[in-house]
Structure formats: structure tokens, C-alpha cells
Amino acid sequence: MAFKTIDALPAKGQRVLLRADLNVPVKDGRITDRTRIERLCPTIAELAHKGARVVVLSHFDRPKGKRVPEMSLKPMQEALAAALHRPVAWCDDCVGDAAEAAVAALPEGGVLLLENTRFHAGEEKNDPAMAAALAKLGDAFVNDAFSAAHRAHASTEGVARLLPAYAGRLMEAELKALDAALGNPARPVVAIVGGAKVSTKLELLGNLCSKVDVLVIGGAMANTFLAAQGHGMGKSLQEAEMHETARQILEQAKAANCEILLPVDLVVAEEFRPNPPTRTVGVDDVPENMMALDVGPETEAMLEARLRTASTLVWNGPLGAFETTPFDAATVAAAQTVAALTQSGALKSIAGGGDTVAALRHAGVLERMSYVSTAGGAFLEWLEGKELPGVAALG
């Protein structure tokens, strides 16, 4: 899609409303992962350097339109200032007199963080009055929160209709990476889709069948597909009510000339816990008292062969129960193969989704992929082929 970037924004002296995603993990009042904050810094720093007055908007958690002290963005002020190496002013509201006064006091090159947009009920309702109150604070709007772009809220979609709107550097990078993944990819394209349930990724699987050349199905989802084909899966996690749907997806893929790659061997155990006794068995030989928790070495080798012939990879979801050893083996092996191919220039690799990011970090390859999206729901909805309101508003 066509969208304007901050290259087209005459920043000097402008009040720039910057929609960020500072909805970062916090435990006992401490930020446990600053990735989203760090990724936001290039856009803020560039705008400030050009003389803009940067006004940062974000939501945090789910206060449901009420002021909840423990859901304040105040702790992000210090973290953002530390990441930017510059002062960040604070206002304890995001609209109204206090916010207007705080913006008016901001010098050129200054940065201001406003309080949680979801403290107002009008945010999630995309109330025009809320969007208008936000628009009063700025001369231009920059969206750098792809991870919130699937929500038509006042601070993501509403205000973008009222001010000149631009994509920030993070949004720009995300959209270009996604276009390279499925919009106009180098072929062949391989997609890896893992996770627990077919039912949560039906639209994703349906869309990918028509977009990719090879669709690799892993995780407990693969158990459902194998069971649907008549393989006994013992005590494995699988969705019996999704068998007919799984068969329909296989037929849909066949009609679209998309190869589906399912496991040919599995790592099984009697119980799901760290380092239990395991066996590697063929898909026809899962014992009744055991469960499949990872794919086996033959499947790994098959996947590696497909990856070596691919030009583009899209990855959403692990191949096994990677959080628990030794059921991380296949995911780690695949991740290291992907990273090596990416680094050699043979493969463009785009990955996203919470479990996928965690799995790539666990494998030590997060920084060696072409692009890793930290956007969970937005990344998934984009892969499903849905229009994202926050992105559409930039067009």
C-alpha cells in the first residue's frame, strides 16, 4: 500500500503527535523487556533532531476507560528518557487543559509523554470527540505503533483522519517487511505455522494457502492434522472437532498448488515436564499412553531441505513445546538454519507473534533474522489478509 513516511513531514516547529506502543511487560513495577521502547527511539530522535515538538501517545494494559494508578505510563517516562539519552517531559492526562498546557510548554526538539490513552472511554470506542481532543494537541500525526494498528481507536485511526498522517520509521520498516513477506515476495515462499490450536489460526492457514508455495504445520496443530488423516495420536493435545476443517484446509492447499508439510516423525513422552524419558516414533507409531511434544529429526531434515530452496520465509509459531526441554530441539534447529541462511543472503526471513519471538530469543537468533515483528495480534491479522485500520488511515 502507499503511505507517507516522516521524510515528507516538515518537522521543524511542528507539534507532532506520535502514536507509540509502550504497552511493555512490567512485573513488580519494573519493565522486564524494553524492546518496544528501544525500537521506538529512532523515530523520536529523528523528529526531535529536526526541531519537532514530539508528543508521545500510548495505551497501557486494559483500564477500561477509567484511571487505574497501577496502569499509568509514568514508569515509561524514565525508561524512554534513558533510551533516548534526552529529557522526556510528563503530563498526567492525554487530553484537555493539562495536556494542552504541557504541549504549549514544549520547546523545539522537546519530547513529552502523555498519560495512558485508555484512561478515557472514548479511546477504545474511537469516539470522534476523543479523536478531536487529541488532534488539538498536534499539527501532524505519526503512527509508529504497528502492534496497535489492528485496533480502530481514537489514537490510532480517529486522529489520523483529522491531521496529516505519516508512518514512523518502525511502522515503515514493519510494512516493508510484511510486503516482502507476502505482498510481493521473492519465491519460493515457505511459511511455518505452529502453536496449539487450529481453531485460532483458521483464517491464517486459509490465507497462506493461496499466498505461499510450502506451508509447514507444526506444534500441537500438526497433531490435529495428523489425527484428521487417520493417524493415532495417543494422549497428544489435538482438536477432534477440527478434523473436518483440517481436511478442508488440506484440500484447499492442494487446489492452490500449495505443498503442506506435516511431521513424519515425532518426539513423544508419557508426561509433559522437563527432561522426561522420550522416544522418537513415526506418525503411525504413537503409543496410546504417550503424547507428541516435538517433531523428530526426519521432519527437521525435511524442513531444512525446503528452507534451503526457499527465497522467503514467514514464521508464526513454534514446532514443539519449546519452553520445556528437550522439546525445544526442532524449533532451535530450524531457527539456527534460518538464521544461517538469512546471514548468508540466501533467505529473507520475517517472523512474528509472541511465542515466535520468545522461541527465536531462546534459540539465540533474534538479531539474525531479516525482520522480527513484536506485534502479536496485528501481525497475525495482517497474515490473515485483513485490513488494519491504523495502517489504512495512513493511505
mmCIF file of C-alpha atoms in Angstrom:
data_model
loop_
_atom_site.group_PDB
_atom_site.id
_atom_site.type_symbol
_atom_site.label_atom_id
_atom_site.label_comp_id
_atom_site.label_asym_id
_atom_site.label_seq_id
_atom_site.Cartn_x
_atom_site.Cartn_y
_atom_site.Cartn_z
ATOM 1 C CA MET A 1 0.000 0.000 0.000
ATOM 2 C CA ALA A 2 1.032 3.623 -0.489
ATOM 3 C CA PHE A 3 1.758 5.624 2.645
ATOM 4 C CA LYS A 4 3.680 8.754 3.556
ATOM 5 C CA THR A 5 6.723 8.481 5.793
ATOM 6 C CA ILE A 6 8.298 11.146 8.001
ATOM 7 C CA ASP A 7 10.562 12.002 5.053
ATOM 8 C CA ALA A 8 7.583 14.045 3.821
ATOM 9 C CA LEU A 9 6.921 15.748 7.174
ATOM 10 C CA PRO A 10 8.212 19.352 7.562
ATOM 11 C CA ALA A 11 9.080 18.750 11.209
ATOM 12 C CA LYS A 12 10.700 21.963 12.448
ATOM 13 C CA GLY A 13 8.470 23.765 14.933
ATOM 14 C CA GLN A 14 5.600 21.341 14.335
ATOM 15 C CA ARG A 15 3.703 19.697 17.179
ATOM 16 C CA VAL A 16 3.944 16.046 16.159
ATOM 17 C CA LEU A 17 1.601 13.559 17.811
ATOM 18 C CA LEU A 18 3.476 10.261 17.810
ATOM 19 C CA ARG A 19 1.420 7.112 18.452
ATOM 20 C CA ALA A 20 3.778 4.650 20.130
ATOM 21 C CA ASP A 21 3.234 1.273 21.735
ATOM 22 C CA LEU A 22 4.595 1.451 25.263
ATOM 23 C CA ASN A 23 2.456 -1.486 26.373
ATOM 24 C CA VAL A 24 5.568 -3.285 27.614
ATOM 25 C CA PRO A 25 5.779 -6.143 30.123
ATOM 26 C CA VAL A 26 6.011 -4.902 33.711
ATOM 27 C CA LYS A 27 6.497 -7.034 36.830
ATOM 28 C CA ASP A 28 6.523 -5.629 40.373
ATOM 29 C CA GLY A 29 6.710 -2.125 38.924
ATOM 30 C CA ARG A 30 9.779 -2.900 36.802
ATOM 31 C CA ILE A 31 9.921 -3.108 32.992
ATOM 32 C CA THR A 32 11.104 -6.623 32.088
ATOM 33 C CA ASP A 33 11.519 -6.150 28.318
ATOM 34 C CA ARG A 34 12.437 -2.775 26.781
ATOM 35 C CA THR A 35 12.436 -3.920 23.128
ATOM 36 C CA ARG A 36 9.421 -1.814 22.130
ATOM 37 C CA ILE A 37 10.878 1.274 23.825
ATOM 38 C CA GLU A 38 14.237 0.831 22.101
ATOM 39 C CA ARG A 39 12.658 0.292 18.675
ATOM 40 C CA LEU A 40 10.684 3.499 19.049
ATOM 41 C CA CYS A 41 13.727 5.701 19.700
ATOM 42 C CA PRO A 42 14.925 6.261 16.089
ATOM 43 C CA THR A 43 11.661 7.972 15.087
ATOM 44 C CA ILE A 44 11.501 10.172 18.194
ATOM 45 C CA ALA A 45 15.197 11.080 17.950
ATOM 46 C CA GLU A 46 14.915 11.961 14.252
ATOM 47 C CA LEU A 47 11.859 14.161 14.738
ATOM 48 C CA ALA A 48 13.389 15.904 17.761
ATOM 49 C CA HIS A 49 16.653 16.446 15.883
ATOM 50 C CA LYS A 50 14.670 18.109 13.070
ATOM 51 C CA GLY A 51 13.128 20.517 15.594
ATOM 52 C CA ALA A 52 9.701 18.970 16.081
ATOM 53 C CA ARG A 53 7.869 19.112 19.378
ATOM 54 C CA VAL A 54 7.278 15.386 19.882
ATOM 55 C CA VAL A 55 4.162 14.424 21.853
ATOM 56 C CA VAL A 56 4.076 10.680 22.584
ATOM 57 C CA LEU A 57 0.741 8.865 22.910
ATOM 58 C CA SER A 58 0.299 5.258 24.025
ATOM 59 C CA HIS A 59 -2.039 2.863 25.773
ATOM 60 C CA PHE A 60 -1.023 0.535 28.571
ATOM 61 C CA ASP A 61 -2.902 -2.580 29.687
ATOM 62 C CA ARG A 62 -6.717 -2.572 29.932
ATOM 63 C CA PRO A 63 -8.010 0.066 32.380
ATOM 64 C CA LYS A 64 -11.389 0.031 30.573
ATOM 65 C CA GLY A 65 -11.849 3.777 30.347
ATOM 66 C CA LYS A 66 -11.028 4.534 33.976
ATOM 67 C CA ARG A 67 -7.971 5.946 35.735
ATOM 68 C CA VAL A 68 -6.142 2.963 37.279
ATOM 69 C CA PRO A 69 -2.953 4.120 39.050
ATOM 70 C CA GLU A 70 -1.045 0.878 38.511
ATOM 71 C CA MET A 71 -1.696 1.185 34.768
ATOM 72 C CA SER A 72 -0.103 4.625 34.482
ATOM 73 C CA LEU A 73 2.523 5.287 31.827
ATOM 74 C CA LYS A 74 4.571 7.300 34.334
ATOM 75 C CA PRO A 75 7.200 4.493 34.764
ATOM 76 C CA MET A 76 7.811 4.685 30.994
ATOM 77 C CA GLN A 77 8.958 8.318 31.264
ATOM 78 C CA GLU A 78 12.282 7.410 32.865
ATOM 79 C CA ALA A 79 12.767 4.354 30.616
ATOM 80 C CA LEU A 80 12.092 6.393 27.473
ATOM 81 C CA ALA A 81 14.423 9.183 28.596
ATOM 82 C CA ALA A 82 17.189 6.654 29.305
ATOM 83 C CA ALA A 83 16.762 5.008 25.898
ATOM 84 C CA LEU A 84 16.718 8.381 24.091
ATOM 85 C CA HIS A 85 19.537 9.953 26.160
ATOM 86 C CA ARG A 86 17.433 13.112 26.416
ATOM 87 C CA PRO A 87 14.856 14.521 28.857
ATOM 88 C CA VAL A 88 11.231 13.478 28.475
ATOM 89 C CA ALA A 89 8.530 15.712 29.997
ATOM 90 C CA TRP A 90 5.390 14.204 31.533
ATOM 91 C CA CYS A 91 1.703 15.039 31.684
ATOM 92 C CA ASP A 92 -0.781 13.064 33.759
ATOM 93 C CA ASP A 93 -3.516 13.282 31.120
ATOM 94 C CA CYS A 94 -3.621 12.868 27.351
ATOM 95 C CA VAL A 95 -6.370 15.372 26.501
ATOM 96 C CA GLY A 96 -7.813 18.542 27.991
ATOM 97 C CA ASP A 97 -6.337 21.628 29.615
ATOM 98 C CA ALA A 98 -3.394 19.902 31.310
ATOM 99 C CA ALA A 99 -2.293 18.200 28.110
ATOM 100 C CA GLU A 100 -2.717 21.390 26.070
ATOM 101 C CA ALA A 101 -0.612 23.345 28.582
ATOM 102 C CA ALA A 102 2.109 20.687 28.600
ATOM 103 C CA VAL A 103 2.294 20.701 24.790
ATOM 104 C CA ALA A 104 2.387 24.524 24.708
ATOM 105 C CA ALA A 105 5.358 24.495 27.122
ATOM 106 C CA LEU A 106 7.344 22.074 24.961
ATOM 107 C CA PRO A 107 10.360 23.619 23.190
ATOM 108 C CA GLU A 108 11.511 22.723 19.678
ATOM 109 C CA GLY A 109 13.277 19.362 19.903
ATOM 110 C CA GLY A 110 11.463 18.552 23.147
ATOM 111 C CA VAL A 111 9.749 15.251 23.938
ATOM 112 C CA LEU A 112 6.586 14.887 26.030
ATOM 113 C CA LEU A 113 4.915 11.676 27.196
ATOM 114 C CA LEU A 114 1.179 11.822 27.847
ATOM 115 C CA GLU A 115 -0.781 9.565 30.184
ATOM 116 C CA ASN A 116 -2.462 6.308 29.126
ATOM 117 C CA THR A 117 -4.978 6.950 26.336
ATOM 118 C CA ARG A 118 -7.166 4.112 27.641
ATOM 119 C CA PHE A 119 -7.886 6.047 30.846
ATOM 120 C CA HIS A 120 -10.609 7.627 28.649
ATOM 121 C CA ALA A 121 -13.559 5.515 27.471
ATOM 122 C CA GLY A 122 -13.552 7.384 24.156
ATOM 123 C CA GLU A 123 -10.235 5.818 23.148
ATOM 124 C CA GLU A 124 -11.390 2.258 22.502
ATOM 125 C CA LYS A 125 -14.779 3.465 21.220
ATOM 126 C CA ASN A 126 -12.972 5.612 18.627
ATOM 127 C CA ASP A 127 -15.166 8.476 19.851
ATOM 128 C CA PRO A 128 -14.912 11.435 17.425
ATOM 129 C CA ALA A 129 -14.800 13.832 20.401
ATOM 130 C CA MET A 130 -11.778 11.981 21.823
ATOM 131 C CA ALA A 131 -10.058 11.994 18.431
ATOM 132 C CA ALA A 132 -10.754 15.758 18.088
ATOM 133 C CA ALA A 133 -9.356 16.427 21.583
ATOM 134 C CA LEU A 134 -6.157 14.564 20.640
ATOM 135 C CA ALA A 135 -5.934 16.384 17.288
ATOM 136 C CA LYS A 136 -5.977 19.766 19.122
ATOM 137 C CA LEU A 137 -2.561 18.826 20.538
ATOM 138 C CA GLY A 138 -0.795 18.406 17.197
ATOM 139 C CA ASP A 139 -0.117 19.750 13.730
ATOM 140 C CA ALA A 140 0.745 16.322 12.318
ATOM 141 C CA PHE A 141 0.240 12.682 13.322
ATOM 142 C CA VAL A 142 2.884 9.950 13.097
ATOM 143 C CA ASN A 143 1.923 6.328 13.734
ATOM 144 C CA ASP A 144 4.823 4.174 14.900
ATOM 145 C CA ALA A 145 2.679 1.543 16.621
ATOM 146 C CA PHE A 146 2.049 -1.228 14.107
ATOM 147 C CA SER A 147 1.303 -3.524 17.055
ATOM 148 C CA ALA A 148 -1.812 -1.427 17.798
ATOM 149 C CA ALA A 149 -2.767 -0.841 14.148
ATOM 150 C CA HIS A 150 -5.405 -3.593 14.126
ATOM 151 C CA ARG A 151 -7.498 -1.524 16.559
ATOM 152 C CA ALA A 152 -9.692 1.309 15.242
ATOM 153 C CA HIS A 153 -9.204 3.504 18.304
ATOM 154 C CA ALA A 154 -9.187 7.275 18.677
ATOM 155 C CA SER A 155 -5.388 7.443 18.957
ATOM 156 C CA THR A 156 -4.677 5.008 16.100
ATOM 157 C CA GLU A 157 -7.372 5.626 13.482
ATOM 158 C CA GLY A 158 -9.591 8.532 14.561
ATOM 159 C CA VAL A 159 -6.886 11.195 14.932
ATOM 160 C CA ALA A 160 -5.170 10.011 11.730
ATOM 161 C CA ARG A 161 -8.260 11.183 9.809
ATOM 162 C CA LEU A 162 -8.012 14.687 11.319
ATOM 163 C CA LEU A 163 -4.331 15.545 10.842
ATOM 164 C CA PRO A 164 -1.730 14.988 8.107
ATOM 165 C CA ALA A 165 -0.684 11.393 8.847
ATOM 166 C CA TYR A 166 2.659 9.660 8.359
ATOM 167 C CA ALA A 167 4.327 6.337 9.138
ATOM 168 C CA GLY A 168 7.190 6.434 11.623
ATOM 169 C CA ARG A 169 10.405 4.525 10.985
ATOM 170 C CA LEU A 170 9.245 1.459 12.917
ATOM 171 C CA MET A 171 5.895 1.359 11.115
ATOM 172 C CA GLU A 172 7.683 1.895 7.793
ATOM 173 C CA ALA A 173 10.104 -0.985 8.454
ATOM 174 C CA GLU A 174 7.255 -3.266 9.523
ATOM 175 C CA LEU A 175 5.143 -2.527 6.446
ATOM 176 C CA LYS A 176 8.091 -3.013 4.094
ATOM 177 C CA ALA A 177 8.982 -6.306 5.770
ATOM 178 C CA LEU A 178 5.414 -7.544 5.519
ATOM 179 C CA ASP A 179 5.216 -6.560 1.864
ATOM 180 C CA ALA A 180 8.414 -8.529 1.269
ATOM 181 C CA ALA A 181 6.856 -11.483 3.089
ATOM 182 C CA LEU A 182 3.514 -11.791 1.326
ATOM 183 C CA GLY A 183 2.776 -8.656 -0.712
ATOM 184 C CA ASN A 184 5.455 -9.015 -3.356
ATOM 185 C CA PRO A 185 7.791 -11.769 -2.135
ATOM 186 C CA ALA A 186 10.758 -13.449 -3.757
ATOM 187 C CA ARG A 187 9.740 -17.044 -4.469
ATOM 188 C CA PRO A 188 9.617 -19.820 -3.430
ATOM 189 C CA VAL A 189 7.890 -18.735 -0.208
ATOM 190 C CA VAL A 190 7.800 -21.071 2.809
ATOM 191 C CA ALA A 191 5.552 -20.401 5.806
ATOM 192 C CA ILE A 192 5.988 -22.101 9.174
ATOM 193 C CA VAL A 193 2.850 -22.027 11.318
ATOM 194 C CA GLY A 194 2.908 -23.613 14.753
ATOM 195 C CA GLY A 195 1.047 -23.301 18.007
ATOM 196 C CA ALA A 196 -1.553 -25.204 19.944
ATOM 197 C CA LYS A 197 -4.846 -24.829 18.113
ATOM 198 C CA VAL A 198 -6.057 -24.960 14.528
ATOM 199 C CA SER A 199 -9.183 -23.095 15.645
ATOM 200 C CA THR A 200 -7.197 -19.930 16.495
ATOM 201 C CA LYS A 201 -5.365 -19.870 13.168
ATOM 202 C CA LEU A 202 -8.030 -20.911 10.681
ATOM 203 C CA GLU A 203 -8.051 -17.608 8.767
ATOM 204 C CA LEU A 204 -4.266 -17.533 8.772
ATOM 205 C CA LEU A 205 -3.973 -21.028 7.297
ATOM 206 C CA GLY A 206 -6.658 -20.267 4.730
ATOM 207 C CA ASN A 207 -4.946 -17.069 3.575
ATOM 208 C CA LEU A 208 -1.459 -18.585 3.481
ATOM 209 C CA CYS A 209 -2.612 -21.493 1.298
ATOM 210 C CA SER A 210 -3.192 -19.016 -1.513
ATOM 211 C CA LYS A 211 -0.015 -16.992 -0.884
ATOM 212 C CA VAL A 212 2.866 -19.405 -0.243
ATOM 213 C CA ASP A 213 4.470 -22.328 -2.010
ATOM 214 C CA VAL A 214 5.096 -24.517 1.044
ATOM 215 C CA LEU A 215 3.127 -24.409 4.306
ATOM 216 C CA VAL A 216 4.832 -26.145 7.230
ATOM 217 C CA ILE A 217 2.472 -27.029 10.085
ATOM 218 C CA GLY A 218 3.989 -27.739 13.491
ATOM 219 C CA GLY A 219 3.147 -27.659 17.176
ATOM 220 C CA ALA A 220 0.001 -29.270 18.531
ATOM 221 C CA MET A 221 -1.796 -28.020 15.392
ATOM 222 C CA ALA A 222 0.084 -30.684 13.460
ATOM 223 C CA ASN A 223 -1.377 -33.331 15.795
ATOM 224 C CA THR A 224 -4.877 -32.286 14.740
ATOM 225 C CA PHE A 225 -3.981 -32.568 11.046
ATOM 226 C CA LEU A 226 -2.329 -35.970 11.561
ATOM 227 C CA ALA A 227 -5.325 -37.247 13.533
ATOM 228 C CA ALA A 228 -7.624 -35.955 10.773
ATOM 229 C CA GLN A 229 -5.653 -38.132 8.330
ATOM 230 C CA GLY A 230 -6.296 -41.190 10.495
ATOM 231 C CA HIS A 231 -3.051 -41.380 12.484
ATOM 232 C CA GLY A 232 -3.471 -42.466 16.120
ATOM 233 C CA MET A 233 -2.096 -39.672 18.297
ATOM 234 C CA GLY A 234 -2.262 -41.323 21.725
ATOM 235 C CA LYS A 235 -2.618 -38.724 24.501
ATOM 236 C CA SER A 236 -1.386 -35.867 22.298
ATOM 237 C CA LEU A 237 -3.078 -32.477 22.501
ATOM 238 C CA GLN A 238 -5.346 -32.164 19.457
ATOM 239 C CA GLU A 239 -8.778 -30.845 18.486
ATOM 240 C CA ALA A 240 -11.076 -33.688 17.453
ATOM 241 C CA GLU A 241 -13.818 -31.216 16.468
ATOM 242 C CA MET A 242 -11.451 -29.627 13.920
ATOM 243 C CA HIS A 243 -10.695 -32.777 11.910
ATOM 244 C CA GLU A 244 -13.101 -31.980 9.074
ATOM 245 C CA THR A 245 -11.785 -28.394 8.947
ATOM 246 C CA ALA A 246 -8.211 -29.704 8.770
ATOM 247 C CA ARG A 247 -9.143 -31.936 5.833
ATOM 248 C CA GLN A 248 -10.771 -28.957 4.093
ATOM 249 C CA ILE A 249 -7.586 -26.908 4.538
ATOM 250 C CA LEU A 250 -5.566 -29.752 3.002
ATOM 251 C CA GLU A 251 -7.928 -29.791 0.011
ATOM 252 C CA GLN A 252 -7.791 -26.008 -0.286
ATOM 253 C CA ALA A 253 -3.979 -26.116 -0.308
ATOM 254 C CA LYS A 254 -3.982 -28.833 -2.960
ATOM 255 C CA ALA A 255 -6.263 -26.746 -5.177
ATOM 256 C CA ALA A 256 -3.943 -23.742 -4.737
ATOM 257 C CA ASN A 257 -0.859 -25.836 -5.554
ATOM 258 C CA CYS A 258 0.498 -25.181 -2.067
ATOM 259 C CA GLU A 259 2.519 -28.044 -0.583
ATOM 260 C CA ILE A 260 1.590 -28.839 3.031
ATOM 261 C CA LEU A 261 4.465 -30.217 5.081
ATOM 262 C CA LEU A 262 3.349 -32.227 8.118
ATOM 263 C CA PRO A 263 5.610 -34.157 10.525
ATOM 264 C CA VAL A 264 6.728 -37.643 9.527
ATOM 265 C CA ASP A 265 8.189 -38.426 12.968
ATOM 266 C CA LEU A 266 7.524 -37.172 16.477
ATOM 267 C CA VAL A 267 9.211 -36.958 19.859
ATOM 268 C CA VAL A 268 6.837 -38.445 22.444
ATOM 269 C CA ALA A 269 6.709 -38.775 26.229
ATOM 270 C CA GLU A 270 4.289 -40.113 28.829
ATOM 271 C CA GLU A 271 4.151 -36.797 30.662
ATOM 272 C CA PHE A 272 4.774 -33.164 29.861
ATOM 273 C CA ARG A 273 7.565 -31.980 32.134
ATOM 274 C CA PRO A 274 11.237 -31.014 31.753
ATOM 275 C CA ASN A 275 13.512 -33.841 30.598
ATOM 276 C CA PRO A 276 11.236 -36.881 30.912
ATOM 277 C CA PRO A 277 12.095 -40.185 29.168
ATOM 278 C CA THR A 278 11.300 -39.692 25.458
ATOM 279 C CA ARG A 279 11.057 -41.759 22.286
ATOM 280 C CA THR A 280 11.160 -40.782 18.631
ATOM 281 C CA VAL A 281 8.468 -42.564 16.627
ATOM 282 C CA GLY A 282 6.876 -42.430 13.195
ATOM 283 C CA VAL A 283 3.470 -40.780 12.897
ATOM 284 C CA ASP A 284 1.842 -44.235 12.720
ATOM 285 C CA ASP A 285 3.504 -45.429 15.904
ATOM 286 C CA VAL A 286 2.493 -43.046 18.688
ATOM 287 C CA PRO A 287 1.809 -45.230 21.772
ATOM 288 C CA GLU A 288 -1.633 -44.818 23.325
ATOM 289 C CA ASN A 289 -0.152 -43.737 26.668
ATOM 290 C CA MET A 290 2.184 -41.098 25.187
ATOM 291 C CA MET A 291 1.890 -37.610 23.708
ATOM 292 C CA ALA A 292 3.709 -35.867 20.860
ATOM 293 C CA LEU A 293 5.597 -32.802 22.128
ATOM 294 C CA ASP A 294 8.023 -32.044 19.288
ATOM 295 C CA VAL A 295 8.739 -33.068 15.711
ATOM 296 C CA GLY A 296 11.511 -35.575 15.118
ATOM 297 C CA PRO A 297 14.842 -35.483 13.245
ATOM 298 C CA GLU A 298 13.432 -36.778 9.931
ATOM 299 C CA THR A 299 10.918 -33.923 9.921
ATOM 300 C CA GLU A 300 13.694 -31.479 10.857
ATOM 301 C CA ALA A 301 15.775 -32.685 7.895
ATOM 302 C CA MET A 302 12.794 -32.419 5.559
ATOM 303 C CA LEU A 303 12.133 -28.848 6.715
ATOM 304 C CA GLU A 304 15.788 -27.884 6.378
ATOM 305 C CA ALA A 305 15.807 -29.146 2.767
ATOM 306 C CA ARG A 306 12.760 -26.967 1.947
ATOM 307 C CA LEU A 307 14.328 -23.932 3.632
ATOM 308 C CA ARG A 308 17.498 -24.309 1.568
ATOM 309 C CA THR A 309 15.482 -23.968 -1.644
ATOM 310 C CA ALA A 310 13.352 -21.045 -0.377
ATOM 311 C CA SER A 311 13.834 -17.337 -1.038
ATOM 312 C CA THR A 312 11.357 -16.049 1.564
ATOM 313 C CA LEU A 313 10.213 -17.402 4.937
ATOM 314 C CA VAL A 314 7.267 -16.287 7.064
ATOM 315 C CA TRP A 315 7.276 -17.795 10.576
ATOM 316 C CA ASN A 316 4.485 -17.723 13.153
ATOM 317 C CA GLY A 317 4.550 -20.284 15.958
ATOM 318 C CA PRO A 318 6.999 -22.910 17.273
ATOM 319 C CA LEU A 319 7.347 -26.502 16.045
ATOM 320 C CA GLY A 320 7.082 -28.038 19.525
ATOM 321 C CA ALA A 321 6.657 -27.245 23.224
ATOM 322 C CA PHE A 322 9.842 -25.175 23.083
ATOM 323 C CA GLU A 323 9.547 -23.719 26.597
ATOM 324 C CA THR A 324 10.303 -27.158 28.068
ATOM 325 C CA THR A 325 13.474 -29.122 27.316
ATOM 326 C CA PRO A 326 14.070 -31.273 25.337
ATOM 327 C CA PHE A 327 11.011 -30.300 23.292
ATOM 328 C CA ASP A 328 12.758 -27.168 22.057
ATOM 329 C CA ALA A 329 15.148 -29.160 19.855
ATOM 330 C CA ALA A 330 13.359 -28.902 16.493
ATOM 331 C CA THR A 331 12.436 -25.227 16.914
ATOM 332 C CA VAL A 332 16.021 -24.325 17.877
ATOM 333 C CA ALA A 333 17.480 -26.354 14.993
ATOM 334 C CA ALA A 334 15.106 -24.741 12.471
ATOM 335 C CA ALA A 335 15.812 -21.275 13.882
ATOM 336 C CA GLN A 336 19.554 -21.747 13.557
ATOM 337 C CA THR A 337 19.190 -22.972 9.971
ATOM 338 C CA VAL A 338 17.011 -19.956 9.120
ATOM 339 C CA ALA A 339 19.477 -17.569 10.770
ATOM 340 C CA ALA A 340 22.431 -19.041 8.872
ATOM 341 C CA LEU A 341 20.592 -18.840 5.537
ATOM 342 C CA THR A 342 19.499 -15.275 6.303
ATOM 343 C CA GLN A 343 23.001 -14.174 7.206
ATOM 344 C CA SER A 344 24.381 -15.702 4.011
ATOM 345 C CA GLY A 345 21.883 -13.681 1.952
ATOM 346 C CA ALA A 346 20.097 -16.765 0.646
ATOM 347 C CA LEU A 347 16.842 -16.206 2.556
ATOM 348 C CA LYS A 348 14.651 -13.278 3.588
ATOM 349 C CA SER A 349 13.121 -14.256 6.952
ATOM 350 C CA ILE A 350 10.154 -12.490 8.547
ATOM 351 C CA ALA A 351 8.851 -13.747 11.880
ATOM 352 C CA GLY A 352 6.355 -12.534 14.441
ATOM 353 C CA GLY A 353 3.961 -13.377 17.246
ATOM 354 C CA GLY A 354 4.696 -13.627 20.966
ATOM 355 C CA ASP A 355 5.656 -17.310 21.095
ATOM 356 C CA THR A 356 7.736 -16.979 17.944
ATOM 357 C CA VAL A 357 9.728 -14.038 19.304
ATOM 358 C CA ALA A 358 10.312 -15.950 22.558
ATOM 359 C CA ALA A 359 11.395 -19.067 20.650
ATOM 360 C CA LEU A 360 13.847 -17.127 18.447
ATOM 361 C CA ARG A 361 15.268 -15.397 21.516
ATOM 362 C CA HIS A 362 15.607 -18.815 23.201
ATOM 363 C CA ALA A 363 17.483 -20.088 20.126
ATOM 364 C CA GLY A 364 19.788 -17.048 20.237
ATOM 365 C CA VAL A 365 18.943 -15.887 16.708
ATOM 366 C CA LEU A 366 16.566 -12.960 17.256
ATOM 367 C CA GLU A 367 19.044 -10.444 15.817
ATOM 368 C CA ARG A 368 19.985 -12.670 12.875
ATOM 369 C CA MET A 369 16.595 -12.701 11.126
ATOM 370 C CA SER A 370 15.679 -10.242 8.361
ATOM 371 C CA TYR A 371 12.803 -8.849 10.429
ATOM 372 C CA VAL A 372 11.117 -9.893 13.668
ATOM 373 C CA SER A 373 7.796 -8.254 14.452
ATOM 374 C CA THR A 374 6.952 -7.641 18.103
ATOM 375 C CA ALA A 375 3.320 -7.041 17.085
ATOM 376 C CA GLY A 376 1.209 -10.008 18.150
ATOM 377 C CA GLY A 377 -2.417 -9.510 17.087
ATOM 378 C CA ALA A 378 -1.632 -7.007 14.324
ATOM 379 C CA PHE A 379 0.993 -9.294 12.770
ATOM 380 C CA LEU A 380 -1.432 -12.223 12.844
ATOM 381 C CA GLU A 381 -4.318 -10.217 11.376
ATOM 382 C CA TRP A 382 -2.082 -8.929 8.581
ATOM 383 C CA LEU A 383 -1.037 -12.516 7.761
ATOM 384 C CA GLU A 384 -4.743 -13.417 7.732
ATOM 385 C CA GLY A 385 -5.226 -10.870 4.943
ATOM 386 C CA LYS A 386 -7.263 -8.387 6.984
ATOM 387 C CA GLU A 387 -7.129 -4.612 6.554
ATOM 388 C CA LEU A 388 -5.640 -2.913 9.607
ATOM 389 C CA PRO A 389 -7.475 0.352 10.437
ATOM 390 C CA GLY A 390 -4.370 2.116 11.776
ATOM 391 C CA VAL A 391 -2.480 1.327 8.565
ATOM 392 C CA ALA A 392 -5.396 2.096 6.216
ATOM 393 C CA ALA A 393 -5.665 5.567 7.796
ATOM 394 C CA LEU A 394 -2.128 6.349 6.567
ATOM 395 C CA GLY A 395 -3.030 5.767 2.928
#
